[in-house]
């Protein structure tokens, strides 16, 4: 078993490069199914989740080359066979595997896969995905832990999402691009990663308008071609490094930040008193300040992202006062609170809210990464804590942070991975 050990107390300095967004790359790789050509993803993040979606496509017959030297991924989807089923253990490993449903139905009119898994942060149903695909004419069968979809050819329709689900918006968008006629998604998710996917689809020859707003219009086309795409930067990774600077009272430069995408995070960090100056995609973070308490409610974009909630909890545990975090997106996303408390934080959970009384300092402890962002939050606490923090279940962290120990080490942190 691997563990990450962080010895707290070091100031950070220098600069760090942000990788491409995992949450852009996963749907984009799924969308490459739509063309039956060769597609290339440039500057792809070399992450466990990315390898899993590549394995899913390979198990369908795609041929994939991952070049870890230049971070390019070449995906040839010519030989995908809709009669194949991706291995159940792969799909259960990661919820985003479900993103192949829309493209497979759209290109082949058939798909069967195991019901998805993913981070343990709530029930995470797939009803909105299935409702959307059914509206486009797919017949959906559920049973024995599997979902199967069939359609002669999908037919465009108007779909109103009860909640702006990121994955459902992506799945329906990918299904709509080869459907007959027009598909309109109302109350669509507006995340920057949705816009990135739409840009990729449009480069392939699709006609998608309005991505990044709550109303997406798709005019179906009869075929798409393979293209080369460089995804957007990871706004959650950037936000995590900004908090690393603040928790260690350091000044660092973060390269690869789109100010527009990160606005909801910047607004809260600025309320906390942290000064961040963004020029030409470089965010200089001035963290040598006393953290002010803030209240946060996680919301779909452009609200405050649930994927930054755990890291904010880490930060606010050192603030000068009381903060309240309300989690509205996932119903079970406070598991990190009890781990952060092991390090001396004062946090009380009441339903969907967490009340955080800032403490003077944290102390190192043995803790467990309960999910991906929880793991990042514990590393952040470790950087600020007195003595050593030992984090187990680090495979969660590897799902979403490229070279996290290497990047933090290059900033001057004392962090290493051990095998026990
Ligand atoms: C994506 C992100 C994840 C992020 C989340 C919310 C990827 C690969 N993952 O996940 O990092 O935390 O958005 O920003 O992009 N829901 C339903 N029915 C559905 C679908 C979702 O009720 O059919 C609910 C979920 O249970 C959850 C909420 O909607 O409570 C948000 O989920 P969704 O936006 O779909 O998240 P994901 O696409 O799974």
Short mmCIF file of C-alpha atoms and ligand atoms in Angstrom, two decimals:
data_model
loop_
_atom_site.label_atom_id
_atom_site.label_comp_id
_atom_site.label_asym_id
_atom_site.label_seq_id
_atom_site.Cartn_x
_atom_site.Cartn_y
_atom_site.Cartn_z
CA UNK A 1 0.00 0.00 0.00
CA UNK A 2 1.23 3.47 -0.84
CA UNK A 3 1.11 6.40 1.57
CA UNK A 4 1.98 10.06 1.19
CA UNK A 5 3.99 11.60 4.01
CA UNK A 6 3.99 15.36 4.39
CA UNK A 7 6.26 17.16 6.82
CA UNK A 8 4.60 20.49 7.44
CA UNK A 9 6.06 23.90 8.02
CA UNK A 10 7.96 24.64 4.81
CA UNK A 11 7.20 27.85 2.94
CA UNK A 12 6.57 27.36 -0.78
CA UNK A 13 8.22 29.38 -3.50
CA UNK A 14 8.69 29.34 -7.26
CA UNK A 15 6.22 28.25 -9.91
CA UNK A 16 4.06 25.31 -10.80
CA UNK A 17 2.51 24.26 -14.13
CA UNK A 18 -1.15 23.30 -14.17
CA UNK A 19 -2.14 20.26 -16.24
CA UNK A 20 -5.11 19.97 -18.58
CA UNK A 21 -8.49 19.45 -16.99
CA UNK A 22 -9.30 15.83 -16.23
CA UNK A 23 -13.01 16.67 -16.44
CA UNK A 24 -12.52 17.97 -20.00
CA UNK A 25 -10.34 15.14 -21.17
CA UNK A 26 -12.62 12.30 -20.02
CA UNK A 27 -15.67 13.34 -22.12
CA UNK A 28 -13.41 14.35 -25.01
CA UNK A 29 -11.86 10.88 -25.12
CA UNK A 30 -15.38 9.38 -24.99
CA UNK A 31 -16.44 11.72 -27.82
CA UNK A 32 -13.64 10.41 -30.04
CA UNK A 33 -15.82 7.29 -30.46
CA UNK A 34 -18.13 9.40 -32.64
CA UNK A 35 -15.76 9.74 -35.60
CA UNK A 36 -14.32 6.31 -36.34
CA UNK A 37 -11.06 8.16 -37.23
CA UNK A 38 -7.80 8.96 -35.53
CA UNK A 39 -8.05 11.73 -32.91
CA UNK A 40 -5.20 13.22 -30.90
CA UNK A 41 -5.46 14.83 -27.47
CA UNK A 42 -2.47 17.08 -26.82
CA UNK A 43 -1.10 17.86 -23.36
CA UNK A 44 -3.38 15.23 -21.80
CA UNK A 45 -3.04 14.82 -18.03
CA UNK A 46 -1.38 11.49 -17.23
CA UNK A 47 -3.87 10.41 -14.57
CA UNK A 48 -5.48 7.18 -13.42
CA UNK A 49 -8.98 8.28 -14.54
CA UNK A 50 -7.65 9.08 -18.01
CA UNK A 51 -6.02 5.64 -18.23
CA UNK A 52 -9.30 4.04 -17.16
CA UNK A 53 -11.36 5.72 -19.91
CA UNK A 54 -8.66 4.73 -22.41
CA UNK A 55 -8.95 1.12 -21.17
CA UNK A 56 -12.73 1.31 -21.56
CA UNK A 57 -12.37 2.41 -25.21
CA UNK A 58 -9.72 -0.25 -25.82
CA UNK A 59 -12.00 -2.92 -24.46
CA UNK A 60 -14.49 -1.84 -27.15
CA UNK A 61 -11.85 -2.28 -29.86
CA UNK A 62 -10.23 1.19 -30.09
CA UNK A 63 -6.50 1.40 -30.57
CA UNK A 64 -4.87 3.90 -28.20
CA UNK A 65 -1.31 5.16 -27.85
CA UNK A 66 -0.39 7.10 -24.73
CA UNK A 67 2.86 9.02 -25.12
CA UNK A 68 4.08 9.91 -21.63
CA UNK A 69 7.00 11.90 -23.09
CA UNK A 70 4.91 14.57 -24.79
CA UNK A 71 1.57 13.83 -23.04
CA UNK A 72 -0.25 13.13 -26.30
CA UNK A 73 -2.92 10.47 -26.56
CA UNK A 74 -3.79 9.09 -30.03
CA UNK A 75 -7.12 7.34 -30.28
CA UNK A 76 -8.16 5.35 -33.31
CA UNK A 77 -11.82 4.38 -33.01
CA UNK A 78 -12.15 2.75 -36.46
CA UNK A 79 -12.36 -0.80 -35.11
CA UNK A 80 -14.77 -0.19 -32.23
CA UNK A 81 -17.33 -2.97 -32.14
CA UNK A 82 -20.66 -2.16 -30.57
CA UNK A 83 -21.17 -5.83 -29.72
CA UNK A 84 -18.32 -5.58 -27.22
CA UNK A 85 -19.01 -4.58 -23.63
CA UNK A 86 -16.42 -2.66 -21.65
CA UNK A 87 -15.19 -4.74 -18.72
CA UNK A 88 -17.48 -4.24 -15.73
CA UNK A 89 -14.61 -3.66 -13.30
CA UNK A 90 -13.38 -0.73 -15.43
CA UNK A 91 -16.79 0.92 -15.57
CA UNK A 92 -17.34 0.43 -11.84
CA UNK A 93 -13.96 1.99 -11.14
CA UNK A 94 -14.99 5.36 -12.54
CA UNK A 95 -18.38 6.98 -13.01
CA UNK A 96 -17.17 8.93 -16.06
CA UNK A 97 -16.98 5.60 -17.98
CA UNK A 98 -20.71 6.13 -18.40
CA UNK A 99 -19.86 8.94 -20.84
CA UNK A 100 -19.42 6.36 -23.60
CA UNK A 101 -23.18 5.74 -23.54
CA UNK A 102 -24.14 8.82 -25.64
CA UNK A 103 -21.41 8.42 -28.29
CA UNK A 104 -21.94 4.63 -28.65
CA UNK A 105 -25.69 5.03 -29.09
CA UNK A 106 -25.20 7.89 -31.50
CA UNK A 107 -22.67 6.13 -33.74
CA UNK A 108 -23.80 2.48 -33.49
CA UNK A 109 -27.34 2.53 -32.09
CA UNK A 110 -26.33 0.06 -29.41
CA UNK A 111 -24.47 0.04 -26.12
CA UNK A 112 -24.35 -2.15 -23.05
CA UNK A 113 -22.35 -1.45 -19.94
CA UNK A 114 -22.20 -2.10 -16.25
CA UNK A 115 -23.73 0.55 -13.98
CA UNK A 116 -20.99 3.06 -13.06
CA UNK A 117 -18.96 3.62 -9.89
CA UNK A 118 -16.74 6.55 -8.88
CA UNK A 119 -15.92 8.58 -5.79
CA UNK A 120 -17.99 7.65 -2.77
CA UNK A 121 -19.63 11.07 -2.40
CA UNK A 122 -23.33 10.38 -2.61
CA UNK A 123 -25.77 8.19 -4.45
CA UNK A 124 -24.96 9.78 -7.85
CA UNK A 125 -27.82 8.37 -9.91
CA UNK A 126 -27.90 8.32 -13.72
CA UNK A 127 -31.59 9.02 -14.20
CA UNK A 128 -30.98 12.33 -16.02
CA UNK A 129 -28.60 10.68 -18.51
CA UNK A 130 -31.14 7.96 -19.23
CA UNK A 131 -34.10 10.33 -19.41
CA UNK A 132 -32.23 12.47 -21.95
CA UNK A 133 -31.17 9.51 -24.09
CA UNK A 134 -34.72 8.10 -23.99
CA UNK A 135 -36.06 11.48 -25.20
CA UNK A 136 -33.82 11.07 -28.24
CA UNK A 137 -35.55 7.78 -28.98
CA UNK A 138 -33.21 5.29 -27.30
CA UNK A 139 -34.78 2.26 -25.67
CA UNK A 140 -33.18 1.74 -22.29
CA UNK A 141 -33.12 -1.58 -20.43
CA UNK A 142 -31.84 -1.84 -16.88
CA UNK A 143 -31.17 -5.09 -15.09
CA UNK A 144 -28.60 -7.32 -13.36
CA UNK A 145 -26.31 -4.34 -12.74
CA UNK A 146 -26.21 -3.42 -16.43
CA UNK A 147 -27.75 -0.76 -18.62
CA UNK A 148 -28.39 -1.33 -22.29
CA UNK A 149 -29.47 1.21 -24.88
CA UNK A 150 -30.74 0.63 -28.40
CA UNK A 151 -31.93 2.92 -31.19
CA UNK A 152 -32.14 2.68 -34.99
CA UNK A 153 -31.11 6.30 -35.24
CA UNK A 154 -31.46 8.84 -32.48
CA UNK A 155 -33.89 11.66 -33.22
CA UNK A 156 -33.38 15.18 -31.92
CA UNK A 157 -35.74 16.46 -29.23
CA UNK A 158 -36.14 19.12 -26.52
CA UNK A 159 -34.83 18.00 -23.15
CA UNK A 160 -35.24 19.86 -19.87
CA UNK A 161 -32.78 18.70 -17.21
CA UNK A 162 -34.25 18.76 -13.68
CA UNK A 163 -30.74 19.57 -12.44
CA UNK A 164 -27.84 20.91 -14.56
CA UNK A 165 -25.87 17.66 -14.36
CA UNK A 166 -22.43 17.90 -15.97
CA UNK A 167 -22.31 14.26 -17.09
CA UNK A 168 -25.91 14.18 -18.34
CA UNK A 169 -25.38 17.38 -20.36
CA UNK A 170 -22.25 15.84 -21.92
CA UNK A 171 -23.86 12.49 -22.67
CA UNK A 172 -26.90 14.09 -24.30
CA UNK A 173 -24.72 16.51 -26.26
CA UNK A 174 -22.62 13.63 -27.61
CA UNK A 175 -25.77 11.67 -28.44
CA UNK A 176 -27.36 14.66 -30.18
CA UNK A 177 -24.53 15.46 -32.59
CA UNK A 178 -25.25 12.48 -34.89
CA UNK A 179 -29.01 12.39 -34.20
CA UNK A 180 -31.52 13.29 -36.90
CA UNK A 181 -32.70 16.89 -36.52
CA UNK A 182 -32.33 19.34 -33.68
CA UNK A 183 -31.69 18.63 -30.00
CA UNK A 184 -32.14 21.37 -27.41
CA UNK A 185 -30.92 20.91 -23.83
CA UNK A 186 -32.55 23.32 -21.37
CA UNK A 187 -31.13 23.85 -17.88
CA UNK A 188 -27.87 22.44 -19.21
CA UNK A 189 -24.71 22.48 -17.09
CA UNK A 190 -22.58 25.56 -17.88
CA UNK A 191 -19.15 24.33 -16.72
CA UNK A 192 -16.13 25.41 -18.82
CA UNK A 193 -15.49 21.70 -19.52
CA UNK A 194 -18.85 21.53 -21.34
CA UNK A 195 -17.74 24.35 -23.62
CA UNK A 196 -14.42 22.60 -24.22
CA UNK A 197 -16.27 19.43 -25.24
CA UNK A 198 -18.52 21.45 -27.57
CA UNK A 199 -15.45 23.06 -29.18
CA UNK A 200 -13.99 19.59 -29.74
CA UNK A 201 -17.26 18.32 -31.24
CA UNK A 202 -17.57 21.39 -33.49
CA UNK A 203 -14.00 20.87 -34.74
CA UNK A 204 -15.05 17.31 -35.59
CA UNK A 205 -17.83 18.77 -37.76
CA UNK A 206 -20.72 18.90 -35.27
CA UNK A 207 -23.03 21.89 -34.94
CA UNK A 208 -23.34 22.74 -31.24
CA UNK A 209 -24.39 26.23 -30.15
CA UNK A 210 -24.81 27.76 -26.71
CA UNK A 211 -22.45 25.48 -24.76
CA UNK A 212 -21.44 27.32 -21.59
CA UNK A 213 -24.99 28.65 -21.20
CA UNK A 214 -28.09 26.94 -19.84
CA UNK A 215 -29.49 26.31 -23.34
CA UNK A 216 -27.55 24.17 -25.79
CA UNK A 217 -28.76 23.69 -29.38
CA UNK A 218 -27.41 20.86 -31.49
CA UNK A 219 -28.13 20.32 -35.17
CA UNK A 220 -27.49 16.68 -35.99
CA UNK A 221 -25.02 15.85 -38.79
CA UNK A 222 -24.47 12.53 -40.54
CA UNK A 223 -20.76 12.07 -39.81
CA UNK A 224 -17.84 13.47 -37.87
CA UNK A 225 -14.07 13.40 -38.44
CA UNK A 226 -11.10 12.86 -36.15
CA UNK A 227 -9.25 16.00 -34.99
CA UNK A 228 -6.42 17.16 -32.74
CA UNK A 229 -7.41 19.02 -29.59
CA UNK A 230 -5.64 20.69 -26.68
CA UNK A 231 -7.97 20.77 -23.66
CA UNK A 232 -8.41 23.66 -21.22
CA UNK A 233 -6.40 23.86 -18.01
CA UNK A 234 -7.62 22.30 -14.79
CA UNK A 235 -9.28 25.04 -12.73
CA UNK A 236 -9.59 22.74 -9.69
CA UNK A 237 -5.89 21.88 -9.71
CA UNK A 238 -5.08 25.61 -9.98
CA UNK A 239 -7.42 26.41 -7.07
CA UNK A 240 -5.78 23.69 -4.98
CA UNK A 241 -2.30 25.22 -5.48
CA UNK A 242 -3.67 28.68 -4.62
CA UNK A 243 -4.85 27.25 -1.29
CA UNK A 244 -1.47 25.54 -0.80
CA UNK A 245 0.13 29.00 -1.02
CA UNK A 246 -2.38 30.46 1.44
CA UNK A 247 -2.04 27.65 3.97
CA UNK A 248 1.74 27.96 4.00
CA UNK A 249 1.67 31.78 3.90
CA UNK A 250 3.70 31.69 0.70
CA UNK A 251 3.91 33.49 -2.62
CA UNK A 252 3.91 31.24 -5.70
CA UNK A 253 3.25 31.55 -9.41
CA UNK A 254 0.74 29.19 -10.98
CA UNK A 255 1.05 28.77 -14.75
CA UNK A 256 -2.00 27.80 -16.79
CA UNK A 257 -4.91 29.67 -15.23
CA UNK A 258 -7.91 30.95 -17.18
CA UNK A 259 -9.25 33.86 -15.13
CA UNK A 260 -12.77 33.45 -16.53
CA UNK A 261 -12.98 29.77 -15.52
CA UNK A 262 -11.62 30.32 -12.03
CA UNK A 263 -13.73 33.39 -11.09
CA UNK A 264 -16.00 31.57 -8.60
CA UNK A 265 -12.91 30.29 -6.73
CA UNK A 266 -11.07 33.64 -6.92
CA UNK A 267 -14.08 35.47 -5.49
CA UNK A 268 -14.03 33.33 -2.32
CA UNK A 269 -10.25 33.36 -1.93
CA UNK A 270 -10.33 37.12 -2.24
CA UNK A 271 -13.03 37.28 0.50
CA UNK A 272 -10.62 35.24 2.64
CA UNK A 273 -8.10 38.04 2.15
CA UNK A 274 -5.84 36.24 -0.32
CA UNK A 275 -4.55 38.41 -3.12
CA UNK A 276 -4.23 36.72 -6.52
CA UNK A 277 -2.99 38.58 -9.53
CA UNK A 278 -3.60 36.93 -12.93
CA UNK A 279 -1.73 38.06 -16.03
CA UNK A 280 -1.27 36.11 -19.27
CA UNK A 281 -2.46 32.88 -17.69
CA UNK A 282 -0.10 33.16 -14.71
CA UNK A 283 -1.67 33.53 -11.27
CA UNK A 284 0.64 35.02 -8.66
CA UNK A 285 -0.78 34.08 -5.28
CA UNK A 286 0.18 36.16 -2.25
CA UNK A 287 -0.65 33.87 0.66
CA UNK A 288 1.12 35.61 3.55
CA UNK A 289 -2.10 36.85 5.15
CA UNK A 290 -4.43 35.98 8.03
CA UNK A 291 -7.30 33.96 6.58
CA UNK A 292 -10.70 35.58 7.08
CA UNK A 293 -13.70 33.30 7.63
CA UNK A 294 -16.24 33.04 4.78
CA UNK A 295 -19.53 31.30 4.10
CA UNK A 296 -19.69 29.10 1.01
CA UNK A 297 -22.47 27.27 -0.78
CA UNK A 298 -21.43 24.85 -3.49
CA UNK A 299 -23.46 25.24 -6.67
CA UNK A 300 -23.31 24.26 -10.34
CA UNK A 301 -21.09 26.61 -12.40
CA UNK A 302 -20.80 29.61 -12.20
CA UNK A 303 -21.37 28.90 -8.51
CA UNK A 304 -18.63 27.72 -6.18
CA UNK A 305 -17.48 24.25 -7.34
CA UNK A 306 -18.13 21.25 -5.12
CA UNK A 307 -14.74 19.94 -6.29
CA UNK A 308 -13.06 22.75 -4.27
CA UNK A 309 -15.17 22.30 -1.13
CA UNK A 310 -12.80 19.97 0.74
CA UNK A 311 -9.75 22.15 -0.01
CA UNK A 312 -11.67 25.25 1.21
CA UNK A 313 -12.55 23.40 4.40
CA UNK A 314 -8.83 22.76 4.91
CA UNK A 315 -8.10 26.47 4.42
CA UNK A 316 -10.95 27.72 6.62
CA UNK A 317 -9.88 25.44 9.45
CA UNK A 318 -7.02 27.94 9.89
CA UNK A 319 -9.12 31.09 9.52
CA UNK A 320 -9.64 33.70 12.22
CA UNK A 321 -13.32 33.06 12.97
CA UNK A 322 -16.30 30.90 12.05
CA UNK A 323 -17.19 29.80 8.50
CA UNK A 324 -20.12 27.81 7.20
CA UNK A 325 -19.87 25.57 4.13
CA UNK A 326 -23.11 24.28 2.63
CA UNK A 327 -22.81 21.43 0.15
CA UNK A 328 -25.76 21.46 -2.25
CA UNK A 329 -24.44 19.35 -5.13
CA UNK A 330 -23.61 16.01 -3.46
CA UNK A 331 -25.40 14.72 -0.38
CA UNK A 332 -22.46 12.91 1.17
CA UNK A 333 -19.41 15.04 0.60
CA UNK A 334 -18.16 15.83 4.09
CA UNK A 335 -16.25 12.63 4.79
CA UNK A 336 -12.99 14.60 4.84
CA UNK A 337 -14.24 16.63 7.84
CA UNK A 338 -13.59 13.84 10.33
CA UNK A 339 -10.09 13.31 8.85
CA UNK A 340 -9.26 17.04 9.01
CA UNK A 341 -10.54 17.03 12.61
CA UNK A 342 -7.96 14.35 13.42
CA UNK A 343 -5.41 17.04 12.65
CA UNK A 344 -6.86 19.42 15.24
CA UNK A 345 -9.49 21.29 13.22
CA UNK A 346 -12.75 22.32 14.86
CA UNK A 347 -15.55 21.30 12.46
CA UNK A 348 -19.18 20.38 13.17
CA UNK A 349 -21.38 18.80 10.53
CA UNK A 350 -25.10 19.46 10.58
CA UNK A 351 -26.81 17.84 7.60
CA UNK A 352 -25.59 19.55 4.47
CA UNK A 353 -23.69 22.26 6.38
CA UNK A 354 -20.31 22.29 8.05
CA UNK A 355 -19.46 24.86 10.71
CA UNK A 356 -15.74 25.51 10.87
CA UNK A 357 -14.23 27.36 13.83
CA UNK A 358 -10.74 28.40 12.82
CA UNK A 359 -7.92 27.07 15.01
CA UNK A 360 -4.41 28.46 15.52
CA UNK A 361 -2.62 25.48 14.00
CA UNK A 362 -3.00 21.89 12.80
CA UNK A 363 -0.96 18.91 13.92
CA UNK A 364 0.21 16.00 11.78
CA UNK A 365 -1.74 12.73 12.09
CA UNK A 366 -2.46 9.45 10.31
CA UNK A 367 -5.39 10.16 8.01
CA UNK A 368 -7.20 8.55 5.09
CA UNK A 369 -8.08 10.05 1.71
CA UNK A 370 -11.79 9.22 1.53
CA UNK A 371 -12.10 10.53 -2.03
CA UNK A 372 -10.11 12.48 -4.60
CA UNK A 373 -10.57 16.06 -3.35
CA UNK A 374 -10.58 14.89 0.28
CA UNK A 375 -7.08 13.54 -0.38
CA UNK A 376 -5.95 16.90 -1.77
CA UNK A 377 -7.40 18.66 1.28
CA UNK A 378 -5.39 16.40 3.61
CA UNK A 379 -2.17 17.13 1.72
CA UNK A 380 -2.94 20.85 2.12
CA UNK A 381 -3.49 20.40 5.85
CA UNK A 382 -0.26 18.42 6.02
CA UNK A 383 1.70 21.28 4.43
CA UNK A 384 0.53 23.63 7.18
CA UNK A 385 0.62 21.19 10.09
CA UNK A 386 3.21 20.72 12.79
CA UNK A 387 5.12 17.41 12.35
CA UNK A 388 4.31 14.59 9.93
CA UNK A 389 1.01 13.71 8.28
CA UNK A 390 0.59 10.21 6.84
CA UNK A 391 -2.12 9.88 4.22
CA UNK A 392 -3.40 6.45 3.16
CA UNK A 393 -5.65 5.44 0.23
CA UNK A 394 -3.68 7.80 -1.99
CA UNK A 395 -4.96 6.09 -5.14
CA UNK A 396 -7.90 8.51 -4.90
CA UNK A 397 -5.48 11.44 -5.28
CA UNK A 398 -3.82 9.85 -8.32
CA UNK A 399 -7.18 9.88 -10.09
CA UNK A 400 -7.09 13.65 -10.39
CA UNK A 401 -3.73 15.30 -9.60
CA UNK A 402 -0.80 14.93 -11.98
CA UNK A 403 2.54 14.43 -10.14
CA UNK A 404 1.28 16.10 -6.99
CA UNK A 405 4.32 15.21 -4.86
CA UNK A 406 6.72 16.22 -7.63
CA UNK A 407 4.98 19.55 -8.18
CA UNK A 408 4.82 20.36 -4.45
CA UNK A 409 8.43 19.26 -3.94
CA UNK A 410 9.56 21.60 -6.71
CA UNK A 411 7.81 24.39 -4.76
CA UNK A 412 9.83 23.48 -1.67
CA UNK A 413 7.39 21.24 0.21
CA UNK A 414 8.64 18.25 2.16
CA UNK A 415 6.49 15.44 0.75
CA UNK A 416 7.15 11.88 -0.32
CA UNK A 417 5.38 8.68 -1.23
CA UNK A 418 6.28 5.48 0.53
CA UNK A 419 5.34 1.85 0.05
CA UNK A 420 4.29 0.13 3.26
C1 LIG B 1 -18.91 16.00 -12.70
C2 LIG B 1 -17.43 16.00 -12.40
C3 LIG B 1 -17.18 15.98 -10.90
C4 LIG B 1 -17.94 17.13 -10.23
C5 LIG B 1 -19.40 17.12 -10.64
C6 LIG B 1 -20.17 18.34 -10.13
C7 LIG B 1 -16.53 14.88 -14.33
C8 LIG B 1 -15.86 13.68 -14.87
N1 LIG B 1 -16.82 14.85 -13.02
O1 LIG B 1 -19.42 14.78 -12.17
O2 LIG B 1 -15.78 16.13 -10.67
O3 LIG B 1 -17.86 16.97 -8.83
O4 LIG B 1 -19.52 17.12 -12.07
O5 LIG B 1 -19.57 19.51 -10.55
O6 LIG B 1 -16.74 15.84 -15.02
N2 LIG B 1 -27.44 13.62 -10.62
C9 LIG B 1 -28.69 13.04 -10.64
N3 LIG B 1 -29.03 12.30 -11.73
C10 LIG B 1 -28.19 12.15 -12.81
C11 LIG B 1 -26.93 12.77 -12.77
C12 LIG B 1 -26.58 13.50 -11.66
O7 LIG B 1 -29.46 13.15 -9.70
O8 LIG B 1 -28.56 11.47 -13.78
C13 LIG B 1 -27.03 14.39 -9.42
C14 LIG B 1 -25.83 13.75 -8.74
O9 LIG B 1 -26.21 12.72 -7.88
C15 LIG B 1 -25.24 14.93 -8.01
C16 LIG B 1 -25.54 16.10 -8.95
O10 LIG B 1 -26.57 15.65 -9.81
O11 LIG B 1 -25.89 15.12 -6.79
C17 LIG B 1 -24.34 16.55 -9.77
O12 LIG B 1 -23.88 15.50 -10.56
P1 LIG B 1 -23.23 15.71 -11.99
O13 LIG B 1 -23.22 17.17 -12.34
O14 LIG B 1 -23.88 14.79 -12.94
O15 LIG B 1 -21.76 15.24 -11.72
P2 LIG B 1 -20.87 14.27 -12.59
O16 LIG B 1 -21.09 14.54 -14.03
O17 LIG B 1 -20.99 12.89 -12.08
#
